[in-house]
Amino acid sequence: MVLLTKEYIQQTKGKDMSWQDAITLSAKPLLAKKIISNDYVNNVITVYREKGPYMNIGSQIVLAHARPLPSTKQACLALLQTTEEIFLINDKHPARLWFFLATPDATSHVDILQQLTAILIDDSKLQQLLAAKSVDALANVFSGK
């Protein structure tokens, strides 16, 4: 199974976007498919405000997520790549890869996290994600092309 396909990947410049904007936009494909609802997106933003930059999981990488909510239909992942950095809270947390993870329970997302981790710890693949100029190029990293 491919971790991310083109339908769940977006690109934007990111100019003049806040971290809230980036999180909201990253969730858009999941909202469009009705896999999640706006309450989950709002919960992610609220939790981030309360707990700080725990979603900044590596250089240039955000994994936006929160506890499961009943409105989440399945474990899912989406990606927004920005060509410009967007700061989480302050300039110590710049990001360009905005992953949005949702899960309906405490375990169904484990496989997604394992697959994502395998890609992100591979420096070559991480650099490909950061350098990608198209949604196709981003999708190819996840499909192994």
Coordinates of C-alpha atoms in Angstrom, one line a residue:
M1 CA 0.0 0.0 0.0
V2 CA 1.3 3.5 -0.9
L3 CA 1.4 5.8 2.1
L4 CA 0.4 8.9 0.2
T5 CA -1.1 9.4 -3.2
K6 CA -1.5 12.5 -5.3
E7 CA -5.1 13.1 -4.1
Y8 CA -3.7 13.7 -0.5
I9 CA -0.7 15.9 -1.5
Q10 CA -0.7 19.6 -2.1
Q11 CA 1.8 22.3 -2.8
T12 CA 1.7 26.0 -2.1
K13 CA 4.2 28.9 -1.7
G14 CA 3.3 29.5 1.9
K15 CA 4.0 33.2 1.6
D16 CA 2.2 35.1 4.3
M17 CA 0.6 31.9 5.8
S18 CA 0.4 31.3 9.5
W19 CA 1.0 27.9 11.0
Q20 CA -2.8 27.7 11.5
D21 CA -3.3 28.3 7.8
A22 CA -0.8 25.6 6.9
I23 CA -2.4 23.0 9.2
T24 CA -5.9 23.9 7.9
L25 CA -4.8 23.6 4.3
S26 CA -2.9 20.4 4.9
A27 CA -6.1 18.8 6.1
K28 CA -8.2 20.0 3.1
P29 CA -8.0 16.7 1.1
L30 CA -9.2 14.7 4.2
L31 CA -12.0 17.1 4.7
A32 CA -13.0 16.9 1.1
K33 CA -13.2 13.1 1.3
K34 CA -15.2 13.5 4.6
I35 CA -12.6 11.3 6.4
I36 CA -12.4 14.0 9.0
S37 CA -14.4 17.0 10.0
N38 CA -13.6 20.5 10.9
D39 CA -13.8 19.7 14.6
Y40 CA -10.7 17.5 14.3
V41 CA -8.7 20.3 12.5
N42 CA -9.8 22.8 15.2
N43 CA -8.8 20.3 17.9
V44 CA -5.3 20.0 16.3
I45 CA -4.8 23.8 16.4
T46 CA -6.1 24.1 20.0
V47 CA -3.9 21.3 21.2
Y48 CA -0.9 22.9 19.5
R49 CA -1.6 26.2 21.2
E50 CA -1.8 24.5 24.6
K51 CA 1.2 22.1 24.3
G52 CA 3.6 24.0 22.1
P53 CA 5.8 22.8 19.2
Y54 CA 5.6 19.1 19.8
M55 CA 4.4 18.7 16.3
N56 CA 7.7 19.9 14.9
I57 CA 9.2 16.4 14.5
G58 CA 12.4 17.3 12.6
S59 CA 14.0 19.9 10.6
Q60 CA 11.4 21.4 8.3
I61 CA 8.8 18.8 9.3
V62 CA 5.5 19.1 11.1
L63 CA 3.2 16.2 12.0
A64 CA -0.1 17.8 12.8
H65 CA -2.3 15.5 14.9
A66 CA -4.4 15.2 18.0
R67 CA -6.3 12.6 20.0
P68 CA -8.9 10.6 18.1
L69 CA -12.4 12.1 17.8
P70 CA -15.6 10.2 16.9
S71 CA -15.8 12.3 13.7
T72 CA -12.7 10.7 12.2
K73 CA -13.7 7.8 9.9
Q74 CA -10.3 6.2 9.3
A75 CA -6.6 6.5 9.9
C76 CA -5.3 8.8 7.2
L77 CA -2.4 11.1 6.2
A78 CA -2.1 14.1 4.0
L79 CA 0.8 16.4 3.0
L80 CA 1.2 20.0 2.2
Q81 CA 4.6 21.1 0.9
T82 CA 5.4 24.8 1.0
T83 CA 8.1 26.4 -1.0
E84 CA 8.7 29.0 1.7
E85 CA 9.1 28.3 5.4
I86 CA 6.3 28.9 7.8
F87 CA 7.2 29.3 11.5
L88 CA 5.6 27.4 14.3
I89 CA 5.2 29.9 17.2
N90 CA 8.7 31.4 16.5
D91 CA 11.6 31.3 14.1
K92 CA 13.1 28.3 16.0
H93 CA 10.6 26.1 14.3
P94 CA 10.5 26.6 10.5
A95 CA 8.7 24.1 8.4
R96 CA 8.0 23.2 4.8
L97 CA 6.6 19.7 5.1
W98 CA 3.2 19.7 6.8
F99 CA 1.9 16.2 7.4
F100 CA -1.6 15.9 8.8
L101 CA -2.4 12.7 10.6
A102 CA -5.9 11.7 11.8
T103 CA -6.9 8.4 13.5
P104 CA -10.2 7.1 14.8
D105 CA -8.6 5.2 17.7
A106 CA -5.4 4.7 19.6
T107 CA -3.8 2.1 17.3
S108 CA -4.9 2.3 13.7
H109 CA -2.3 4.9 12.8
V110 CA 0.7 2.9 13.9
D111 CA 1.4 1.5 10.4
I112 CA 1.2 4.9 8.9
L113 CA 3.7 6.3 11.4
Q114 CA 6.1 3.4 10.7
Q115 CA 6.0 4.0 7.0
L116 CA 6.3 7.7 7.4
T117 CA 9.3 7.4 9.7
A118 CA 11.1 5.1 7.3
I119 CA 10.8 7.8 4.6
L120 CA 11.7 10.7 6.8
I121 CA 14.8 9.1 8.3
D122 CA 16.1 8.4 4.8
D123 CA 18.0 11.7 4.2
S124 CA 17.9 11.1 0.4
K125 CA 14.1 10.8 0.4
L126 CA 13.7 13.7 2.8
Q127 CA 15.8 15.9 0.5
Q128 CA 13.6 14.8 -2.5
L129 CA 10.5 15.8 -0.6
L130 CA 12.0 19.2 0.2
A131 CA 13.2 19.8 -3.3
A132 CA 10.1 18.4 -5.2
K133 CA 8.7 20.9 -7.7
S134 CA 5.4 19.1 -8.3
V135 CA 2.8 16.9 -6.6
D136 CA 3.9 14.1 -9.0
A137 CA 7.4 14.4 -7.7
L138 CA 6.2 14.3 -4.1
A139 CA 4.0 11.3 -4.8
N140 CA 6.9 9.4 -6.5
V141 CA 8.8 9.6 -3.2
F142 CA 6.0 7.7 -1.5
S143 CA 5.5 5.2 -4.3
G144 CA 9.2 4.3 -4.5
K145 CA 9.7 5.6 -8.0

